[in-house]
CSV table of C-alpha atoms in Angstrom, one decimal:
chain,number,residue,atom,x,y,z
S,6,MET,CA,23.2,39.2,26.0
S,7,ASP,CA,25.6,40.9,28.4
S,8,LYS,CA,23.8,39.6,31.5
S,9,VAL,CA,23.7,36.0,30.2
S,10,MET,CA,27.4,36.1,29.4
S,11,ARG,CA,28.3,37.6,32.8
S,12,LEU,CA,26.2,35.0,34.6
S,13,ALA,CA,27.6,32.2,32.5
S,14,THR,CA,31.2,33.0,33.3
S,15,GLU,CA,30.8,33.8,37.1
S,16,ARG,CA,31.0,30.1,38.0
S,17,GLY,CA,32.5,26.9,36.5
S,18,VAL,CA,29.2,25.2,35.8
S,19,VAL,CA,26.1,27.3,35.0
S,20,LEU,CA,22.6,26.2,34.1
S,21,PHE,CA,19.9,28.4,32.7
S,22,SER,CA,16.6,26.8,33.5
S,23,LYS,CA,12.9,27.2,34.0
S,24,SER,CA,11.4,26.0,37.2
S,25,SER,CA,8.7,23.9,35.4
S,26,CYS,CA,11.0,22.3,32.7
S,27,CYS,CA,11.3,18.6,33.0
S,28,LEU,CA,14.4,18.5,30.8
S,29,CYS,CA,16.0,21.1,33.0
S,30,TYR,CA,15.3,18.8,36.0
S,31,ALA,CA,16.9,15.9,34.2
S,32,VAL,CA,20.1,17.9,33.7
S,33,LYS,CA,20.1,19.0,37.3
S,34,ILE,CA,19.8,15.4,38.5
S,35,LEU,CA,22.6,14.3,36.2
S,36,PHE,CA,24.9,16.9,37.6
S,37,GLN,CA,23.9,15.9,41.1
S,38,GLU,CA,24.7,12.3,40.3
S,39,LEU,CA,28.1,13.3,39.0
S,40,GLY,CA,28.9,15.3,42.1
S,41,VAL,CA,28.6,18.8,40.5
S,42,THR,CA,26.6,21.6,41.9
S,43,PRO,CA,25.9,24.1,39.1
S,44,THR,CA,24.8,27.6,39.6
S,45,ILE,CA,21.2,27.6,38.4
S,46,HIS,CA,19.5,30.7,37.0
S,47,GLU,CA,15.7,30.1,36.8
S,48,ILE,CA,14.9,32.5,34.0
S,49,ASP,CA,11.2,32.2,34.5
S,50,GLN,CA,11.7,33.9,37.9
S,51,ASP,CA,13.9,36.7,36.6
S,52,PRO,CA,12.3,40.0,35.5
S,53,GLU,CA,14.7,40.0,32.5
S,54,GLY,CA,13.9,36.3,31.7
S,55,ARG,CA,12.4,36.9,28.2
S,56,GLU,CA,15.5,39.0,27.2
S,57,MET,CA,17.7,36.2,28.6
S,58,GLU,CA,15.8,33.6,26.5
S,59,ARG,CA,16.4,35.6,23.4
S,60,ALA,CA,20.1,36.1,24.2
S,61,LEU,CA,20.5,32.3,24.7
S,62,MET,CA,18.9,31.7,21.3
S,63,ARG,CA,21.3,34.2,19.7
S,64,LEU,CA,24.2,32.4,21.3
S,65,GLY,CA,23.2,29.2,19.5
S,66,CYS,CA,20.9,27.4,21.8
S,67,LYS,CA,18.3,25.4,19.8
S,68,ALA,CA,15.9,25.8,22.8
S,69,PRO,CA,16.5,28.5,25.4
S,70,VAL,CA,16.5,26.0,28.3
S,71,PRO,CA,18.2,24.1,29.6
S,72,ALA,CA,21.3,25.9,28.6
S,73,VAL,CA,24.5,24.6,30.1
S,74,PHE,CA,27.8,26.5,30.3
S,75,ILE,CA,31.0,24.8,31.5
S,76,GLY,CA,34.1,26.9,32.1
S,77,GLY,CA,32.3,29.8,30.5
S,78,LYS,CA,31.6,28.0,27.2
S,79,LEU,CA,28.2,27.0,25.9
S,80,VAL,CA,27.9,23.3,25.9
S,81,GLY,CA,24.3,23.3,24.8
S,82,SER,CA,21.0,21.8,25.9
S,83,THR,CA,19.9,18.4,27.1
S,84,ASN,CA,20.8,16.6,23.8
S,85,GLU,CA,24.3,18.0,23.8
S,86,VAL,CA,24.9,17.3,27.5
S,87,MET,CA,23.5,13.7,27.3
S,88,SER,CA,25.4,13.0,24.1
S,89,LEU,CA,28.6,14.2,25.7
S,90,HIS,CA,27.9,12.1,28.8
S,91,LEU,CA,27.2,8.9,26.8
S,92,GLY,CA,30.3,9.5,24.7
S,93,GLY,CA,32.5,9.9,27.7
S,94,GLY,CA,33.2,13.6,27.2
S,95,LEU,CA,31.2,15.2,30.0
S,96,ILE,CA,33.0,13.9,33.1
S,97,PRO,CA,36.4,15.3,31.9
S,98,LEU,CA,34.8,18.7,31.4
S,99,LEU,CA,33.2,18.6,34.8
S,100,ARG,CA,36.1,17.1,36.7
S,101,PRO,CA,37.5,20.5,37.9
S,102,TYR,CA,34.1,21.4,39.3
S,103,GLN,CA,33.2,18.1,41.1
S,104,ALA,CA,32.8,18.1,44.9
S,105,LEU,CA,35.7,16.5,46.7
S,106,CYS,CA,34.5,13.3,48.3
């Protein structure tokens, strides 16, 4: 769990993903559309990936990926991110991390 928390707090927007996950891809595209470049950790390509998956589940993720952290806090998976976005709550959280246009 230490590695996950360290990685989750190193940058403003962090996404734990798997390279073959379509829901992870959807979140990546959403962030791209919103002008945010998250730090992405593909846990299926990390030798400690299984342990990271278990740590994400212990932190409260219903599914281990995608797991989104904003400002070092767990936001959740696709459902939570999309619900926040549709409710108008995601952009204010992301505003400090958006690219300057």
